[in-house]
PDB file of C-alpha atoms in Angstrom:
ATOM      1  CA  MET A   6       0.000   0.000   0.000  1.00 41.00           C
ATOM      2  CA  TYR A   7       1.291   3.443  -0.918  1.00 42.00           C
ATOM      3  CA  ILE A   8       0.114   6.850   0.174  1.00 45.00           C
ATOM      4  CA  HIS A   9       0.312   9.325  -2.670  1.00 44.00           C
ATOM      5  CA  LEU A  10       1.742  12.683  -1.718  1.00 48.00           C
ATOM      6  CA  VAL A  11       1.938  15.731  -3.889  1.00 49.00           C
ATOM      7  CA  ASN A  12       5.347  17.283  -4.452  1.00 53.00           C
ATOM      8  CA  PRO A  13       6.004  20.891  -5.441  1.00 56.00           C
ATOM      9  CA  GLY A  14       5.696  19.943  -9.136  1.00 60.00           C
ATOM     10  CA  ASN A  15       2.247  18.478  -8.366  1.00 59.00           C
ATOM     11  CA  GLU A  16       3.397  14.997  -9.394  1.00 62.00           C
ATOM     12  CA  PRO A  17       2.239  12.131  -7.172  1.00 59.00           C
ATOM     13  CA  VAL A  18       5.046  10.650  -5.063  1.00 54.00           C
ATOM     14  CA  ALA A  19       4.689   7.253  -3.451  1.00 57.00           C
ATOM     15  CA  ALA A  20       5.581   7.284   0.238  1.00 55.00           C
ATOM     16  CA  PRO A  21       7.036   3.975   1.372  1.00 60.00           C
ATOM     17  CA  THR A  22       5.087   2.126   4.002  1.00 65.00           C
ATOM     18  CA  GLN A  23       6.741   0.279   6.838  1.00 76.00           C
ATOM     19  CA  SER A  24       7.889  -3.125   5.645  1.00 73.00           C
ATOM     20  CA  VAL A  25       6.382  -6.250   7.144  1.00 83.00           C
ATOM     21  CA  CYS A  26       9.458  -8.223   6.009  1.00 91.00           C
ATOM     22  CA  THR A  27      11.526  -9.283   9.009  1.00 89.00           C
ATOM     23  CA  CYS A  28      14.629  -9.786   6.878  1.00 90.00           C
ATOM     24  CA  PHE A  29      14.371  -6.231   5.485  1.00 92.00           C
ATOM     25  CA  ARG A  30      14.160  -4.789   8.998  1.00 90.00           C
ATOM     26  CA  MET A  31      17.058  -6.889  10.298  1.00 90.00           C
ATOM     27  CA  ARG A  32      19.283  -6.017   7.342  1.00 92.00           C
ATOM     28  CA  LYS A  33      18.478  -2.316   7.725  1.00 93.00           C
ATOM     29  CA  LEU A  34      19.265  -2.471  11.443  1.00 92.00           C
ATOM     30  CA  ALA A  35      22.475  -4.392  10.735  1.00 93.00           C
ATOM     31  CA  ARG A  36      23.570  -1.821   8.151  1.00 95.00           C
ATOM     32  CA  LEU A  37      22.840   1.102  10.487  1.00 95.00           C
ATOM     33  CA  MET A  38      24.662  -0.552  13.381  1.00 93.00           C
ATOM     34  CA  SER A  39      27.619  -1.516  11.180  1.00 95.00           C
ATOM     35  CA  GLN A  40      27.914   2.055   9.929  1.00 96.00           C
ATOM     36  CA  ARG A  41      28.195   3.343  13.498  1.00 96.00           C
ATOM     37  CA  TYR A  42      30.889   0.833  14.418  1.00 97.00           C
ATOM     38  CA  ASP A  43      32.759   1.289  11.125  1.00 97.00           C
ATOM     39  CA  GLN A  44      32.882   5.046  11.702  1.00 97.00           C
ATOM     40  CA  ALA A  45      34.147   4.550  15.241  1.00 97.00           C
ATOM     41  CA  LEU A  46      36.795   1.987  14.212  1.00 97.00           C
ATOM     42  CA  ALA A  47      38.085   3.943  11.195  1.00 97.00           C
ATOM     43  CA  PRO A  48      40.871   5.713  13.165  1.00 97.00           C
ATOM     44  CA  ALA A  49      42.323   2.260  13.935  1.00 96.00           C
ATOM     45  CA  GLY A  50      42.327   1.422  10.202  1.00 95.00           C
ATOM     46  CA  ILE A  51      39.839  -1.405  10.598  1.00 96.00           C
ATOM     47  CA  ASN A  52      36.152  -2.056   9.980  1.00 95.00           C
ATOM     48  CA  LEU A  53      33.657  -3.942  12.133  1.00 96.00           C
ATOM     49  CA  ASN A  54      33.856  -7.145  10.101  1.00 94.00           C
ATOM     50  CA  GLN A  55      37.638  -7.229  10.375  1.00 95.00           C
ATOM     51  CA  TYR A  56      37.439  -6.432  14.088  1.00 96.00           C
ATOM     52  CA  SER A  57      35.007  -9.309  14.663  1.00 95.00           C
ATOM     53  CA  ILE A  58      37.203 -11.776  12.789  1.00 95.00           C
ATOM     54  CA  LEU A  59      40.340 -10.690  14.654  1.00 95.00           C
ATOM     55  CA  ARG A  60      38.605 -10.879  18.045  1.00 93.00           C
ATOM     56  CA  ARG A  61      37.420 -14.417  17.394  1.00 92.00           C
ATOM     57  CA  THR A  62      40.605 -15.810  15.896  1.00 91.00           C
ATOM     58  CA  GLY A  63      42.542 -16.194  19.134  1.00 79.00           C
ATOM     59  CA  GLY A  64      46.202 -16.646  19.951  1.00 73.00           C
ATOM     60  CA  GLN A  65      46.306 -20.443  19.782  1.00 79.00           C
ATOM     61  CA  GLY A  66      44.537 -20.465  16.454  1.00 86.00           C
ATOM     62  CA  ARG A  67      41.150 -21.792  15.455  1.00 90.00           C
ATOM     63  CA  PRO A  68      39.902 -23.711  12.433  1.00 90.00           C
ATOM     64  CA  LEU A  69      38.265 -21.649   9.692  1.00 89.00           C
ATOM     65  CA  GLY A  70      34.983 -23.565   9.980  1.00 88.00           C
ATOM     66  CA  GLU A  71      34.743 -22.919  13.719  1.00 90.00           C
ATOM     67  CA  ILE A  72      35.236 -19.178  13.242  1.00 93.00           C
ATOM     68  CA  ALA A  73      32.737 -19.112  10.361  1.00 92.00           C
ATOM     69  CA  ARG A  74      30.083 -20.843  12.498  1.00 90.00           C
ATOM     70  CA  GLU A  75      30.624 -18.436  15.384  1.00 90.00           C
ATOM     71  CA  LEU A  76      30.305 -15.442  13.057  1.00 91.00           C
ATOM     72  CA  GLY A  77      27.295 -16.907  11.213  1.00 88.00           C
ATOM     73  CA  MET A  78      29.207 -16.791   7.905  1.00 91.00           C
ATOM     74  CA  ASP A  79      29.802 -19.419   5.291  1.00 90.00           C
ATOM     75  CA  ARG A  80      33.377 -20.591   4.831  1.00 89.00           C
ATOM     76  CA  SER A  81      33.813 -19.058   1.370  1.00 90.00           C
ATOM     77  CA  THR A  82      32.730 -15.595   2.567  1.00 92.00           C
ATOM     78  CA  LEU A  83      35.044 -15.812   5.559  1.00 93.00           C
ATOM     79  CA  SER A  84      37.912 -16.960   3.314  1.00 90.00           C
ATOM     80  CA  ARG A  85      37.367 -13.937   1.073  1.00 92.00           C
ATOM     81  CA  ASP A  86      37.194 -11.581   4.083  1.00 93.00           C
ATOM     82  CA  LEU A  87      40.397 -13.067   5.524  1.00 94.00           C
ATOM     83  CA  LYS A  88      42.560 -12.168   2.518  1.00 94.00           C
ATOM     84  CA  PRO A  89      43.193  -8.522   3.489  1.00 95.00           C
ATOM     85  CA  LEU A  90      43.807  -9.550   7.109  1.00 96.00           C
ATOM     86  CA  ILE A  91      46.408 -12.101   6.037  1.00 95.00           C
ATOM     87  CA  GLU A  92      47.960  -9.648   3.557  1.00 96.00           C
ATOM     88  CA  SER A  93      48.204  -7.057   6.355  1.00 96.00           C
ATOM     89  CA  ASN A  94      49.912  -9.688   8.558  1.00 96.00           C
ATOM     90  CA  TRP A  95      47.154  -9.437  11.181  1.00 96.00           C
ATOM     91  CA  ILE A  96      46.227 -13.121  10.868  1.00 96.00           C
ATOM     92  CA  GLU A  97      48.326 -16.081   9.824  1.00 94.00           C
ATOM     93  CA  SER A  98      47.456 -19.588   8.737  1.00 88.00           C
ATOM     94  CA  VAL A  99      49.247 -22.290  10.752  1.00 86.00           C
ATOM     95  CA  PRO A 100      49.198 -26.100  10.619  1.00 81.00           C
ATOM     96  CA  GLY A 101      46.442 -27.815  12.542  1.00 77.00           C
ATOM     97  CA  LEU A 102      46.357 -31.071  14.439  1.00 78.00           C
ATOM     98  CA  ASP A 103      46.683 -33.051  11.223  1.00 78.00           C
ATOM     99  CA  ALA A 104      48.019 -32.288   7.746  1.00 73.00           C
ATOM    100  CA  ARG A 105      44.552 -31.533   6.350  1.00 78.00           C
ATOM    101  CA  GLN A 106      43.670 -28.864   8.873  1.00 79.00           C
ATOM    102  CA  ARG A 107      44.759 -25.231   8.882  1.00 81.00           C
ATOM    103  CA  ARG A 108      44.213 -22.945  11.815  1.00 88.00           C
ATOM    104  CA  LEU A 109      43.966 -19.175  11.781  1.00 93.00           C
ATOM    105  CA  ARG A 110      45.905 -17.311  14.431  1.00 93.00           C
ATOM    106  CA  ILE A 111      46.147 -13.619  15.235  1.00 95.00           C
ATOM    107  CA  THR A 112      49.669 -12.203  14.903  1.00 95.00           C
ATOM    108  CA  ASP A 113      51.406  -9.721  17.193  1.00 95.00           C
ATOM    109  CA  GLU A 114      50.610  -7.011  14.657  1.00 96.00           C
ATOM    110  CA  GLY A 115      46.958  -8.098  14.702  1.00 96.00           C
ATOM    111  CA  ARG A 116      46.950  -7.847  18.498  1.00 95.00           C
ATOM    112  CA  ARG A 117      48.227  -4.291  18.252  1.00 96.00           C
ATOM    113  CA  VAL A 118      45.373  -3.450  15.871  1.00 96.00           C
ATOM    114  CA  ILE A 119      42.885  -4.889  18.385  1.00 96.00           C
ATOM    115  CA  GLU A 120      44.495  -2.884  21.200  1.00 96.00           C
ATOM    116  CA  ARG A 121      44.005   0.326  19.168  1.00 97.00           C
ATOM    117  CA  ALA A 122      40.485  -0.636  18.095  1.00 97.00           C
ATOM    118  CA  GLN A 123      39.100  -1.918  21.425  1.00 97.00           C
ATOM    119  CA  PRO A 124      38.523   1.501  23.067  1.00 98.00           C
ATOM    120  CA  LEU A 125      36.973   2.823  19.834  1.00 98.00           C
ATOM    121  CA  TRP A 126      34.630  -0.168  19.696  1.00 97.00           C
ATOM    122  CA  ARG A 127      33.768   0.378  23.378  1.00 97.00           C
ATOM    123  CA  GLN A 128      32.838   4.014  22.691  1.00 97.00           C
ATOM    124  CA  ALA A 129      30.508   2.972  19.853  1.00 96.00           C
ATOM    125  CA  GLN A 130      28.996   0.255  22.038  1.00 95.00           C
ATOM    126  CA  ASP A 131      28.440   2.707  24.893  1.00 96.00           C
ATOM    127  CA  ARG A 132      26.728   5.235  22.584  1.00 95.00           C
ATOM    128  CA  ILE A 133      24.354   2.570  21.285  1.00 93.00           C
ATOM    129  CA  ASP A 134      23.680   1.290  24.809  1.00 94.00           C
ATOM    130  CA  GLN A 135      22.939   4.820  26.009  1.00 95.00           C
ATOM    131  CA  GLY A 136      20.607   5.451  23.088  1.00 93.00           C
ATOM    132  CA  LEU A 137      18.609   2.262  23.656  1.00 92.00           C
ATOM    133  CA  GLY A 138      18.814   2.276  27.448  1.00 94.00           C
ATOM    134  CA  ALA A 139      19.691  -0.723  29.630  1.00 93.00           C
ATOM    135  CA  GLU A 140      16.217  -2.258  29.377  1.00 95.00           C
ATOM    136  CA  GLY A 141      16.092  -1.715  25.622  1.00 93.00           C
ATOM    137  CA  VAL A 142      19.491  -3.366  25.133  1.00 93.00           C
ATOM    138  CA  ALA A 143      18.513  -6.324  27.334  1.00 95.00           C
ATOM    139  CA  ALA A 144      15.224  -6.776  25.454  1.00 95.00           C
ATOM    140  CA  LEU A 145      16.921  -6.479  22.051  1.00 93.00           C
ATOM    141  CA  HIS A 146      19.634  -8.972  23.000  1.00 94.00           C
ATOM    142  CA  ALA A 147      17.071 -11.431  24.355  1.00 95.00           C
ATOM    143  CA  GLN A 148      15.001 -11.242  21.162  1.00 93.00           C
ATOM    144  CA  LEU A 149      18.059 -11.562  18.941  1.00 92.00           C
ATOM    145  CA  ASP A 150      19.394 -14.521  20.943  1.00 93.00           C
ATOM    146  CA  ARG A 151      16.029 -16.294  20.634  1.00 93.00           C
ATOM    147  CA  ALA A 152      15.878 -15.633  16.891  1.00 91.00           C
ATOM    148  CA  ILE A 153      19.468 -16.785  16.366  1.00 89.00           C
ATOM    149  CA  ALA A 154      18.882 -19.985  18.328  1.00 90.00           C
ATOM    150  CA  GLN A 155      15.673 -20.721  16.433  1.00 90.00           C
ATOM    151  CA  LEU A 156      17.210 -20.090  13.035  1.00 88.00           C
ATOM    152  CA  GLN A 157      20.325 -22.122  13.858  1.00 83.00           C
ATOM    153  CA  ASP A 158      18.114 -25.023  14.967  1.00 78.00           C
ATOM    154  CA  ASP A 159      16.188 -24.818  11.669  1.00 73.00           C
ATOM    155  CA  ALA A 160      19.342 -24.640   9.531  1.00 65.00           C
ATOM    156  CA  PRO A 161      19.580 -27.272   6.792  1.00 62.00           C
TER     157      PRO A 161
END
């Protein structure tokens, strides 16, 4: 349903209605949130996606598939997103427990990036928390956790 408005040229303009599509709303929220964090992290030379990957890689190293599952990404997307991190020497690929496995490990340089980025991330997090309020954040997190659990359980 569209509401037709009249613009200064007297041509009808369709005003968008609020979407009933849950995916649309979640993607819009995710984009808006990501923009806030990306802006905050820019002085550290990193974006939110890179920050998340670095934070979850760990010093002992973790298998690619494990990191992908934790991030909710498929392996091919994570592999593509890892390339600039490996090229920047923030993450390295090391042998796993057997010859077939490779583990990803954060480097000393990657740790320094995280040390620079952590306070910037915290500031962005605090601004969002303040804007939503403690109860709003708790309610949002509870709803998101329920949705994530339900969708993970229904995954093919």
